[in-house]
Amino acid sequence: MIEKLASLPPVGSALDQIIHHFGADTVAEVTGRSRRIVKKTGRDGIDRLAVENRPGSANLAETQSFMDDEKRVLIFSDAGGTGRSYHADLGVRNQRLRKHYLLEAGWRADNAIQGLGRTHRTNQKQPPLFRPMAANVKAGKRFLSTIARRLDTLGAITRGQRQTGGAGLFRAEDNLESPYARAALRQFYMLLHQGRIEGCSLTTFETVTGLSLTTDEGGLRDELPPITTWLNRLLALRIETQNLLFEVFEQLMAAKVEGAIAAGSYDKGLETITAESIVVTDRRTVYSHPVSGAQSHVLTVARKDRTRPLSLVDALAIVRAEPQAVLLVNTRSNRTAIRVPTASLMLDDGTVEHRVRLLRPTDELRFGLDALAETHWQPADRKLFCELWQAEVTAVPEFTTSTFHIVTGLLLPIWRRLPDHDCQVYRIQTDAGERIIGRHIAPTLFATMLRNLGFDDVPKLAPEDAWTGLVDGRIGLQLADGLILRRSRVMNDYRVELIGFIDAMVPRLKALGLIAEIISWKLRLFIPTTEEGSSILASLFDRHTLVGVTDRTSAA
């Protein structure tokens, strides 16, 4: 056994392996090492390892050789990368796309974030592609998660733009401490308690992790271990147990993220729209602040995008590269697709849904295997597939046009009047050079938003008539910002009550003349049923626009 161990080749470091593979003439090393082992070819043509001494100016020379495009590969570390820039600067010769691999993230996320910034700076021709590397030990993603979370936090405090720090470098699945991850962990605990995770029982999990999930009565605790504790304990488990538990967690998290995307509630941060043409076709002012004069605008934007369908040559290349790829044709519509495997999802009941991805000329679809079997997609021979695929590609127009709406300007005073669905924020630059940042409004909610802001089909009702209808209990009023006025019976007396307010509104509403009372330990607001009620209602209309009138005659 000792002889066998002695005959094993040494395991080189990642740095040495990269240099030995690509060669010292191709790799620029900026690490601060004074000596290194390199491969050198002797006169006999045999490669031998030799120790090479490096002067103190090696870092400067290596950096210059990379920026001058003399060496295509650059390796830098904390020790050698301080104070230097490696981005595709417009003033250097090497303006190629940087593909930045984060190989050893280390324990300190701030150092890794600094390293990522070396290749992503201003005055660059193009931003880099970041590729965080992780081993097949699933729990090792814990360190990449910390970097992703801190980048998101940095973006949140930088001009309010979440992508300013993260710059979209990481996917939602990379941040294991996000709200989606916490929801997935809660579901993981429930499935573990119900015994629906194969390969690991609740007792085994509590024993190997030292975490207690159950009460003395056997139920699941209300206060369960947080995501950070769970990730840290996972690192101490055996590799096979880590991978088993982490795979279940990843499936649950992917299901949460896809559910949020489908529901329109997934937060992508600030998204920059790039198109062939962006033109503002309509602009209207919807709000003006009474003190500062700042305004809110609703813009209708027309965009034109160049379509780039997947060519038949590229489609067949995907089929050759993927052994499990299947050529499909829809027997009803004659559309074509390439079926390739994709990640499975774990449903809320603990069952695993095996899914596939259908690649189309201009888009892609995702199906569960059971759901796909109920469709008209059927395997097809290569000749028919090629004919129909090429026909689809030929029929695709060169450009597509679409219209969307955004609200820009002063948004905070009217935020509650905007739809709760789809809170995506866009950054655009028009063909005229105007730069705009605003919140996207879905086309189906555009008319509702205008009514909330006091436009289009706003009911015309004088405050005096509205007050009479409220006191008599004939009508109810829907105001902007989610407020509702109606008659309520309190202590055997009819009163006009305002509901739907939040805590921040209370001082302003009381200043308008509304009366606050605490009934059954709950704060309620009322308009006095006196002669001043009509004038208070008129002041309330000025602050919160009337958007709807409901008939309460039948309810009364």
Coordinates of C-alpha atoms in Angstrom, one line a residue:
M1 CA 0.0 0.0 0.0
I2 CA 2.9 2.4 0.8
E3 CA 4.5 1.6 -2.6
K4 CA 1.1 2.3 -4.3
L5 CA 0.8 5.6 -2.5
A6 CA 4.3 6.6 -3.4
S7 CA 3.7 5.9 -7.0
L8 CA 0.6 8.2 -7.2
P9 CA 1.3 11.5 -9.1
P10 CA 1.1 14.6 -7.0
V11 CA -2.1 16.7 -7.2
G12 CA -1.1 20.1 -8.5
S13 CA -2.8 23.3 -7.4
A14 CA -5.4 24.9 -9.7
L15 CA -3.0 27.6 -10.5
D16 CA -0.2 25.3 -11.6
Q17 CA -2.6 23.0 -13.6
I18 CA -3.9 26.0 -15.6
I19 CA -0.3 27.2 -16.4
H20 CA 0.8 23.6 -17.3
H21 CA -2.2 23.1 -19.5
F22 CA -2.2 26.4 -21.5
G23 CA 1.5 27.1 -21.2
A24 CA 3.4 30.0 -19.6
D25 CA 3.5 31.8 -23.0
T26 CA -0.3 32.0 -23.0
V27 CA -1.1 32.6 -19.4
A28 CA -0.4 36.0 -17.6
E29 CA 0.1 35.3 -13.9
V30 CA -0.5 38.2 -11.5
T31 CA -0.2 36.5 -8.1
G32 CA 2.9 37.9 -6.5
R33 CA 4.8 34.5 -6.5
S34 CA 8.6 34.9 -6.6
R35 CA 9.1 31.3 -7.8
R36 CA 6.9 28.8 -9.7
I37 CA 7.2 25.5 -11.4
V38 CA 6.7 25.5 -15.2
K39 CA 7.0 22.9 -18.0
K40 CA 10.0 23.3 -20.2
T41 CA 10.8 21.3 -23.3
G42 CA 14.4 20.0 -23.5
R43 CA 16.5 19.4 -26.6
D44 CA 15.4 15.9 -26.6
G45 CA 11.7 17.0 -27.0
I46 CA 10.7 15.8 -23.5
D47 CA 8.8 18.1 -21.2
R48 CA 10.3 18.5 -17.8
L49 CA 9.3 20.6 -14.7
A50 CA 11.7 23.3 -13.8
V51 CA 11.7 26.0 -11.1
E52 CA 11.5 29.5 -12.5
N53 CA 12.4 32.6 -10.5
R54 CA 10.2 35.7 -11.1
P55 CA 11.4 39.3 -10.5
G56 CA 9.4 41.8 -8.5
S57 CA 8.3 43.6 -11.7
A58 CA 6.7 40.4 -13.0
N59 CA 3.2 41.4 -12.1
L60 CA 3.4 44.7 -14.0
A61 CA 4.9 43.0 -17.1
E62 CA 2.3 40.2 -17.0
T63 CA -0.6 42.7 -16.7
Q64 CA 0.7 44.7 -19.6
S65 CA 1.1 41.6 -21.8
F66 CA -2.5 40.7 -21.2
M67 CA -3.9 44.2 -21.8
D68 CA -1.7 44.3 -25.0
D69 CA -3.4 41.1 -26.2
E70 CA -0.1 39.2 -26.2
K71 CA -1.4 36.6 -23.7
R72 CA -5.0 35.5 -23.9
V73 CA -5.4 34.1 -20.3
L74 CA -5.0 36.0 -17.1
I75 CA -4.8 34.7 -13.6
F76 CA -4.8 37.1 -10.6
S77 CA -5.3 36.7 -6.9
D78 CA -5.8 39.0 -3.9
A79 CA -2.0 39.3 -3.5
G80 CA -1.3 40.3 -7.1
G81 CA -4.5 42.0 -8.1
T82 CA -4.5 45.0 -5.7
G83 CA -5.0 48.3 -7.5
R84 CA -5.1 47.0 -11.0
S85 CA -7.8 46.9 -13.7
Y86 CA -8.3 44.2 -16.3
H87 CA -11.5 45.3 -18.0
A88 CA -11.9 45.7 -21.8
D89 CA -10.8 49.3 -21.6
L90 CA -11.3 51.4 -24.7
G91 CA -7.8 52.7 -24.4
V92 CA -6.0 49.3 -24.6
R93 CA -5.5 46.8 -27.4
N94 CA -7.2 43.8 -25.8
Q95 CA -10.9 44.7 -25.9
R96 CA -12.0 41.1 -26.1
L97 CA -14.9 39.7 -24.1
R98 CA -13.7 38.8 -20.6
K99 CA -14.9 35.5 -19.3
H100 CA -14.2 35.8 -15.6
Y101 CA -14.0 32.5 -13.7
L102 CA -14.2 32.8 -9.9
L103 CA -12.3 29.6 -9.0
E104 CA -11.6 29.8 -5.3
A105 CA -14.1 32.3 -3.7
G106 CA -12.6 31.9 -0.2
W107 CA -14.2 32.7 3.1
R108 CA -14.5 36.5 2.6
A109 CA -17.1 37.7 0.3
D110 CA -15.8 41.3 0.2
N111 CA -12.5 40.1 -1.3
A112 CA -14.3 38.1 -4.0
I113 CA -16.5 41.1 -4.8
Q114 CA -13.4 43.3 -5.2
G115 CA -11.9 40.7 -7.5
L116 CA -15.0 40.7 -9.7
G117 CA -14.8 44.4 -10.0
R118 CA -11.3 44.2 -11.6
T119 CA -12.8 43.2 -15.0
H120 CA -16.0 45.2 -14.8
R121 CA -15.4 49.0 -14.8
T122 CA -16.4 52.1 -16.6
N123 CA -15.1 53.1 -20.1
Q124 CA -15.2 49.4 -21.2
K125 CA -16.2 48.2 -24.6
Q126 CA -18.3 45.4 -23.2
P127 CA -19.1 43.9 -19.8
P128 CA -17.5 40.6 -18.8
L129 CA -19.2 37.2 -18.3
F130 CA -18.9 36.0 -14.8
R131 CA -18.7 32.2 -14.1
P132 CA -18.6 31.3 -10.4
M133 CA -17.1 27.8 -10.1
A134 CA -18.3 25.2 -7.6
A135 CA -17.2 21.7 -7.0
N136 CA -19.5 18.7 -7.0
V137 CA -19.8 19.1 -3.2
K138 CA -23.2 20.8 -3.1
A139 CA -22.8 22.5 0.2
G140 CA -19.8 24.4 -1.2
K141 CA -22.3 26.7 -2.9
R142 CA -22.7 28.2 0.5
F143 CA -19.7 30.5 -0.2
L144 CA -21.0 31.6 -3.6
S145 CA -24.4 32.3 -2.0
T146 CA -22.8 34.7 0.5
I147 CA -21.2 36.6 -2.4
A148 CA -24.5 36.8 -4.3
R149 CA -26.3 38.0 -1.2
R150 CA -23.8 40.7 -0.5
L151 CA -23.8 41.9 -4.1
D152 CA -27.6 42.2 -3.9
T153 CA -27.3 44.1 -0.6
L154 CA -24.7 46.4 -2.1
G155 CA -27.0 47.1 -5.0
A156 CA -30.0 47.8 -2.8
I157 CA -28.2 50.7 -1.0
T158 CA -26.6 52.1 -4.2
R159 CA -29.2 54.5 -5.8
G160 CA -31.9 52.0 -4.9
Q161 CA -30.9 49.8 -7.9
R162 CA -30.6 46.2 -6.9
Q163 CA -28.6 45.4 -10.0
T164 CA -26.0 48.2 -9.4
G165 CA -24.1 45.9 -7.1
G166 CA -25.1 42.5 -8.4
A167 CA -25.2 43.7 -12.0
G168 CA -27.2 40.6 -12.8
L169 CA -24.1 38.4 -12.3
F170 CA -25.9 35.7 -10.3
R171 CA -29.2 33.9 -10.8
A172 CA -31.9 33.8 -8.1
E173 CA -30.9 30.2 -7.5
D174 CA -27.3 31.3 -6.6
N175 CA -28.5 33.4 -3.6
L176 CA -29.3 30.7 -1.0
E177 CA -30.4 33.3 1.5
S178 CA -33.1 35.0 -0.5
P179 CA -36.9 35.0 0.3
Y180 CA -37.4 32.2 -2.2
A181 CA -34.7 30.1 -0.4
R182 CA -36.3 30.7 3.0
A183 CA -39.7 29.6 1.7
A184 CA -38.1 26.5 0.1
L185 CA -36.3 25.7 3.4
R186 CA -39.6 25.9 5.3
Q187 CA -41.1 23.5 2.8
F188 CA -38.1 21.2 3.2
Y189 CA -38.6 21.0 6.9
M190 CA -42.3 20.1 6.4
L191 CA -41.5 17.4 4.0
L192 CA -38.8 16.0 6.3
H193 CA -41.2 16.0 9.2
Q194 CA -43.8 14.1 7.1
G195 CA -41.2 11.5 6.0
R196 CA -41.4 12.4 2.3
I197 CA -37.7 12.8 1.7
E198 CA -36.2 9.5 0.5
G199 CA -32.8 8.6 1.9
C200 CA -33.0 10.7 5.1
S201 CA -35.4 10.5 7.9
L202 CA -36.2 13.2 10.5
T203 CA -34.4 11.3 13.2
T204 CA -31.3 10.9 11.1
F205 CA -31.3 14.5 10.1
E206 CA -31.6 15.7 13.7
T207 CA -28.9 13.4 14.8
V208 CA -26.3 14.3 12.1
T209 CA -26.9 18.0 12.1
G210 CA -27.6 18.5 15.8
L211 CA -30.7 20.6 14.9
S212 CA -34.0 20.1 16.7
L213 CA -37.1 20.5 14.5
T214 CA -39.8 19.0 16.6
T215 CA -41.6 19.8 19.9
D216 CA -42.0 17.5 22.8
E217 CA -45.4 16.6 21.4
G218 CA -43.9 15.6 18.1
G219 CA -45.1 18.5 16.0
L220 CA -43.0 20.8 13.9
R221 CA -41.6 23.8 15.8
D222 CA -42.8 27.3 15.0
E223 CA -39.3 28.7 15.2
L224 CA -37.2 26.6 12.9
P225 CA -33.4 26.9 12.3
P226 CA -32.7 29.7 9.8
I227 CA -31.2 29.2 6.4
T228 CA -27.7 30.3 7.5
T229 CA -27.7 27.7 10.3
W230 CA -28.9 25.0 8.0
L231 CA -26.3 25.7 5.4
N232 CA -23.5 25.7 8.0
R233 CA -24.6 22.4 9.5
L234 CA -24.8 20.9 6.0
L235 CA -21.1 21.5 5.5
A236 CA -20.3 19.0 8.3
L237 CA -22.2 16.1 6.7
R238 CA -20.9 13.3 4.5
I239 CA -20.7 14.2 0.9
E240 CA -23.5 11.8 -0.2
T241 CA -25.8 13.2 2.5
Q242 CA -25.0 16.8 1.5
N243 CA -25.8 16.1 -2.1
L244 CA -29.0 14.3 -1.2
L245 CA -30.4 17.0 1.0
F246 CA -29.2 19.9 -1.2
E247 CA -30.8 18.4 -4.3
V248 CA -34.2 18.3 -2.6
F249 CA -33.7 21.9 -1.5
E250 CA -32.6 23.1 -4.9
Q251 CA -35.7 21.5 -6.5
L252 CA -38.0 23.2 -4.0
M253 CA -36.3 26.5 -4.5
A254 CA -36.5 26.3 -8.3
A255 CA -40.2 25.6 -7.9
K256 CA -40.6 28.8 -5.7
V257 CA -38.7 30.9 -8.2
E258 CA -40.6 29.6 -11.3
G259 CA -43.9 30.1 -9.4
A260 CA -43.0 33.7 -8.7
I261 CA -42.1 34.3 -12.3
A262 CA -45.3 32.8 -13.5
A263 CA -47.3 34.9 -11.0
G264 CA -45.5 38.1 -12.1
S265 CA -44.2 38.8 -8.6
Y266 CA -40.6 37.9 -9.2
D267 CA -38.3 40.8 -8.6
K268 CA -35.6 41.1 -11.3
G269 CA -34.3 44.4 -10.0
L270 CA -33.6 47.1 -12.5
E271 CA -33.8 45.7 -16.1
T272 CA -32.3 47.6 -19.0
I273 CA -34.3 47.3 -22.3
T274 CA -32.2 47.2 -25.4
A275 CA -34.0 47.2 -28.8
E276 CA -33.5 48.3 -32.4
S277 CA -35.8 51.3 -31.8
I278 CA -37.5 52.8 -28.7
V279 CA -39.9 55.7 -29.2
V280 CA -42.2 57.4 -26.7
T281 CA -45.6 57.7 -28.5
D282 CA -47.7 59.2 -25.7
R283 CA -46.9 61.1 -22.6
R284 CA -49.3 62.4 -20.0
T285 CA -48.9 64.0 -16.6
V286 CA -50.9 62.2 -13.9
Y287 CA -49.8 63.8 -10.7
S288 CA -48.1 67.0 -9.5
H289 CA -46.8 67.4 -5.9
P290 CA -48.5 70.4 -4.3
V291 CA -45.3 71.6 -2.5
S292 CA -42.3 70.7 -4.7
G293 CA -44.1 70.7 -8.0
A294 CA -42.5 67.4 -9.0
Q295 CA -44.6 65.4 -11.5
S296 CA -45.4 61.8 -12.3
H297 CA -45.8 60.8 -16.0
V298 CA -47.3 57.8 -17.8
L299 CA -45.5 57.0 -21.0
T300 CA -46.6 54.8 -23.9
V301 CA -43.4 53.3 -25.5
A302 CA -43.2 51.6 -28.9
R303 CA -40.3 49.2 -29.3
K304 CA -39.0 47.4 -32.4
D305 CA -36.8 44.3 -31.9
R306 CA -34.8 42.3 -34.4
T307 CA -35.8 38.7 -34.3
R308 CA -33.0 36.2 -34.2
P309 CA -34.5 32.7 -34.7
L310 CA -32.5 29.6 -34.0
S311 CA -31.3 28.4 -37.4
L312 CA -31.6 24.8 -38.6
V313 CA -27.8 24.4 -38.5
D314 CA -27.6 25.5 -34.8
A315 CA -30.7 23.4 -34.0
L316 CA -29.1 20.2 -35.4
A317 CA -25.8 21.1 -33.6
I318 CA -27.8 21.0 -30.3
V319 CA -29.2 17.6 -31.2
R320 CA -25.7 16.2 -31.9
A321 CA -24.4 17.6 -28.6
E322 CA -27.3 16.4 -26.5
P323 CA -27.6 12.5 -26.5
Q324 CA -31.2 12.7 -25.0
A325 CA -32.5 15.2 -27.5
V326 CA -35.6 14.2 -29.4
L327 CA -37.1 15.8 -32.6
L328 CA -40.7 16.7 -32.1
V329 CA -43.5 18.0 -34.4
N330 CA -46.9 19.1 -33.2
T331 CA -49.5 17.1 -35.2
R332 CA -52.1 19.8 -35.0
S333 CA -50.1 23.0 -35.7
N334 CA -47.1 21.5 -37.6
R335 CA -44.8 23.4 -35.3
T336 CA -41.4 21.9 -34.5
A337 CA -39.3 21.6 -31.3
I338 CA -36.3 19.9 -29.8
R339 CA -36.9 18.1 -26.5
V340 CA -34.0 18.2 -24.1
P341 CA -33.9 17.3 -20.4
T342 CA -34.0 20.0 -17.7
A343 CA -34.0 20.2 -14.0
S344 CA -36.8 18.4 -12.1
L345 CA -39.0 20.2 -9.6
M346 CA -40.2 19.0 -6.2
L347 CA -43.9 19.8 -5.6
D348 CA -45.4 20.8 -2.3
D349 CA -46.6 17.3 -1.6
G350 CA -43.0 15.9 -1.9
T351 CA -43.4 14.3 -5.3
V352 CA -40.8 15.0 -7.9
E353 CA -42.0 16.3 -11.3
H354 CA -39.6 15.3 -14.1
R355 CA -39.6 17.9 -16.8
V356 CA -38.3 18.6 -20.2
R357 CA -37.5 21.7 -22.2
L358 CA -38.8 22.3 -25.7
L359 CA -36.5 24.5 -27.9
R360 CA -38.4 26.3 -30.6
P361 CA -37.1 28.6 -33.4
T362 CA -38.0 31.7 -31.4
D363 CA -38.7 30.6 -27.9
E364 CA -38.7 27.7 -25.5
L365 CA -41.3 25.8 -23.4
R366 CA -41.1 23.7 -20.3
F367 CA -43.4 20.8 -19.6
G368 CA -43.7 18.0 -17.0
L369 CA -43.4 14.6 -18.7
D370 CA -47.0 13.8 -17.8
A371 CA -48.3 17.1 -19.1
L372 CA -46.3 16.7 -22.3
A373 CA -47.9 13.3 -22.9
E374 CA -51.3 14.9 -23.1
T375 CA -50.3 17.4 -25.8
H376 CA -50.0 16.9 -29.6
W377 CA -46.2 16.9 -29.6
Q378 CA -45.0 13.7 -31.2
P379 CA -41.5 12.4 -32.3
A380 CA -40.8 13.0 -35.9
D381 CA -38.2 11.8 -38.5
R382 CA -35.3 14.0 -39.3
K383 CA -36.4 15.0 -42.9
L384 CA -39.9 16.2 -41.9
F385 CA -38.4 18.0 -38.9
C386 CA -35.9 19.9 -41.0
E387 CA -38.5 20.9 -43.6
L388 CA -40.9 22.3 -41.0
W389 CA -38.2 23.9 -38.9
Q390 CA -36.8 25.7 -41.9
A391 CA -40.3 26.8 -42.9
E392 CA -40.9 28.3 -39.5
V393 CA -37.5 30.2 -39.5
T394 CA -38.3 31.6 -43.0
A395 CA -41.7 32.8 -41.9
V396 CA -40.3 34.7 -38.9
P397 CA -40.4 38.5 -39.7
E398 CA -37.1 40.4 -39.5
F399 CA -38.5 42.8 -36.9
T400 CA -41.3 42.7 -34.3
T401 CA -43.0 45.7 -32.8
S402 CA -44.7 46.0 -29.4
T403 CA -46.0 48.6 -27.0
F404 CA -45.6 48.9 -23.3
H405 CA -46.4 51.5 -20.6
I406 CA -44.2 52.8 -17.8
V407 CA -44.8 55.3 -15.0
T408 CA -41.9 57.6 -14.3
G409 CA -41.0 60.7 -12.3
L410 CA -42.3 61.1 -8.7
L411 CA -43.7 57.6 -7.8
L412 CA -43.8 57.4 -4.0
P413 CA -47.0 59.5 -3.5
I414 CA -48.9 57.5 -6.1
W415 CA -47.3 54.1 -5.4
R416 CA -50.4 52.7 -3.8
R417 CA -52.5 53.7 -6.8
L418 CA -50.4 51.5 -9.1
P419 CA -51.2 47.9 -9.7
D420 CA -49.8 45.4 -7.2
H421 CA -49.1 42.9 -10.0
D422 CA -45.8 43.1 -12.0
C423 CA -43.5 45.6 -10.1
Q424 CA -40.7 45.4 -12.7
V425 CA -38.6 48.5 -13.1
Y426 CA -37.2 49.3 -16.6
R427 CA -34.4 51.6 -17.8
I428 CA -34.6 52.7 -21.4
Q429 CA -33.0 55.1 -23.8
T430 CA -35.1 56.4 -26.6
D431 CA -34.0 57.0 -30.2
A432 CA -34.0 60.8 -29.3
G433 CA -31.4 60.1 -26.6
E434 CA -33.7 60.5 -23.6
R435 CA -32.9 58.3 -20.7
I436 CA -35.9 57.1 -18.6
I437 CA -36.3 54.9 -15.5
G438 CA -39.8 53.9 -14.6
R439 CA -42.1 51.1 -13.4
H440 CA -43.6 48.8 -16.0
I441 CA -47.4 48.6 -16.2
A442 CA -49.0 45.5 -17.8
P443 CA -51.3 46.3 -20.7
T444 CA -54.2 44.5 -19.0
L445 CA -53.9 46.8 -15.9
F446 CA -53.3 50.1 -17.8
A447 CA -57.0 51.2 -17.8
T448 CA -57.4 50.3 -14.1
M449 CA -54.3 52.3 -13.2
L450 CA -55.6 55.4 -15.1
R451 CA -58.9 55.2 -13.3
N452 CA -57.0 55.0 -10.0
L453 CA -55.1 58.1 -11.0
G454 CA -58.3 60.0 -11.9
F455 CA -58.5 59.5 -15.7
D456 CA -60.9 58.0 -18.2
D457 CA -64.0 56.5 -16.6
V458 CA -63.8 58.3 -13.2
P459 CA -67.3 58.7 -11.8
K460 CA -68.4 62.3 -11.6
L461 CA -69.9 62.8 -8.1
A462 CA -70.0 66.0 -6.1
P463 CA -68.9 65.8 -2.5
E464 CA -72.3 66.9 -1.2
D465 CA -74.1 64.2 -3.2
A466 CA -71.5 61.6 -2.1
W467 CA -71.9 62.6 1.5
T468 CA -75.7 62.2 1.4
G469 CA -75.4 58.8 -0.2
L470 CA -72.9 57.7 2.4
V471 CA -74.9 58.8 5.4
D472 CA -78.0 57.2 4.0
G473 CA -76.1 54.0 3.4
R474 CA -77.1 53.9 -0.3
I475 CA -73.5 53.9 -1.8
G476 CA -69.9 53.0 -0.9
L477 CA -67.0 54.9 -2.3
Q478 CA -63.7 53.5 -3.6
L479 CA -60.8 56.0 -3.4
A480 CA -57.3 55.8 -4.7
D481 CA -54.5 54.2 -2.6
G482 CA -56.9 51.4 -1.7
L483 CA -59.2 53.4 0.6
I484 CA -62.9 52.6 1.0
L485 CA -65.6 54.7 2.5
R486 CA -68.8 53.1 3.7
R487 CA -71.5 53.3 6.4
S488 CA -70.9 51.1 9.4
R489 CA -73.0 50.3 12.4
V490 CA -71.0 51.0 15.6
M491 CA -72.5 50.8 19.1
N492 CA -76.1 50.9 17.7
D493 CA -75.3 54.0 15.6
Y494 CA -74.6 54.5 11.9
R495 CA -71.2 56.1 11.2
V496 CA -69.2 56.8 8.0
E497 CA -66.0 54.7 8.3
L498 CA -62.8 54.8 6.3
I499 CA -61.0 51.5 5.8
G500 CA -57.9 50.3 4.0
F501 CA -55.5 52.9 5.4
I502 CA -52.0 52.2 6.6
D503 CA -50.2 53.6 9.7
A504 CA -48.3 56.2 7.7
M505 CA -51.6 57.8 6.6
V506 CA -53.2 58.2 10.0
P507 CA -51.6 61.6 11.0
R508 CA -52.6 63.2 7.6
L509 CA -56.1 61.8 7.7
K510 CA -56.6 63.1 11.3
A511 CA -55.4 66.5 10.1
L512 CA -58.2 66.5 7.5
G513 CA -60.7 66.1 10.3
L514 CA -61.2 62.3 10.6
I515 CA -61.8 61.0 14.1
A516 CA -59.7 58.0 15.4
E517 CA -61.1 55.6 17.9
I518 CA -59.8 52.3 19.3
I519 CA -62.5 49.7 19.3
S520 CA -61.7 46.1 20.4
W521 CA -58.0 47.0 20.4
K522 CA -58.2 48.1 16.8
L523 CA -57.7 51.6 15.4
R524 CA -60.6 52.8 13.2
L525 CA -61.2 56.1 11.5
F526 CA -64.5 57.9 11.0
I527 CA -65.8 61.0 9.3
P528 CA -67.9 63.0 11.8
T529 CA -71.6 62.9 10.8
T530 CA -72.0 66.6 11.4
E531 CA -72.2 69.6 9.1
E532 CA -68.5 69.5 8.5
G533 CA -68.7 66.0 7.1
S534 CA -69.2 67.2 3.5
S535 CA -66.2 69.5 3.6
I536 CA -64.0 66.8 5.1
L537 CA -65.1 64.4 2.3
A538 CA -64.2 67.1 -0.2
S539 CA -60.7 67.4 1.3
L540 CA -60.3 63.7 1.2
F541 CA -61.2 63.6 -2.5
D542 CA -58.4 66.1 -3.1
R543 CA -55.9 63.8 -1.5
H544 CA -57.3 60.5 -2.7
T545 CA -59.1 60.5 -6.0
L546 CA -62.6 58.9 -6.3
V547 CA -62.2 55.9 -8.5
G548 CA -65.4 53.9 -8.0
V549 CA -69.0 54.0 -6.6
T550 CA -70.7 50.8 -5.4
D551 CA -74.5 50.5 -4.9
R552 CA -75.3 49.3 -1.3
T553 CA -79.0 49.5 -1.6
S554 CA -79.5 45.8 -1.7
A555 CA -77.0 45.2 1.1
A556 CA -78.9 47.7 3.3

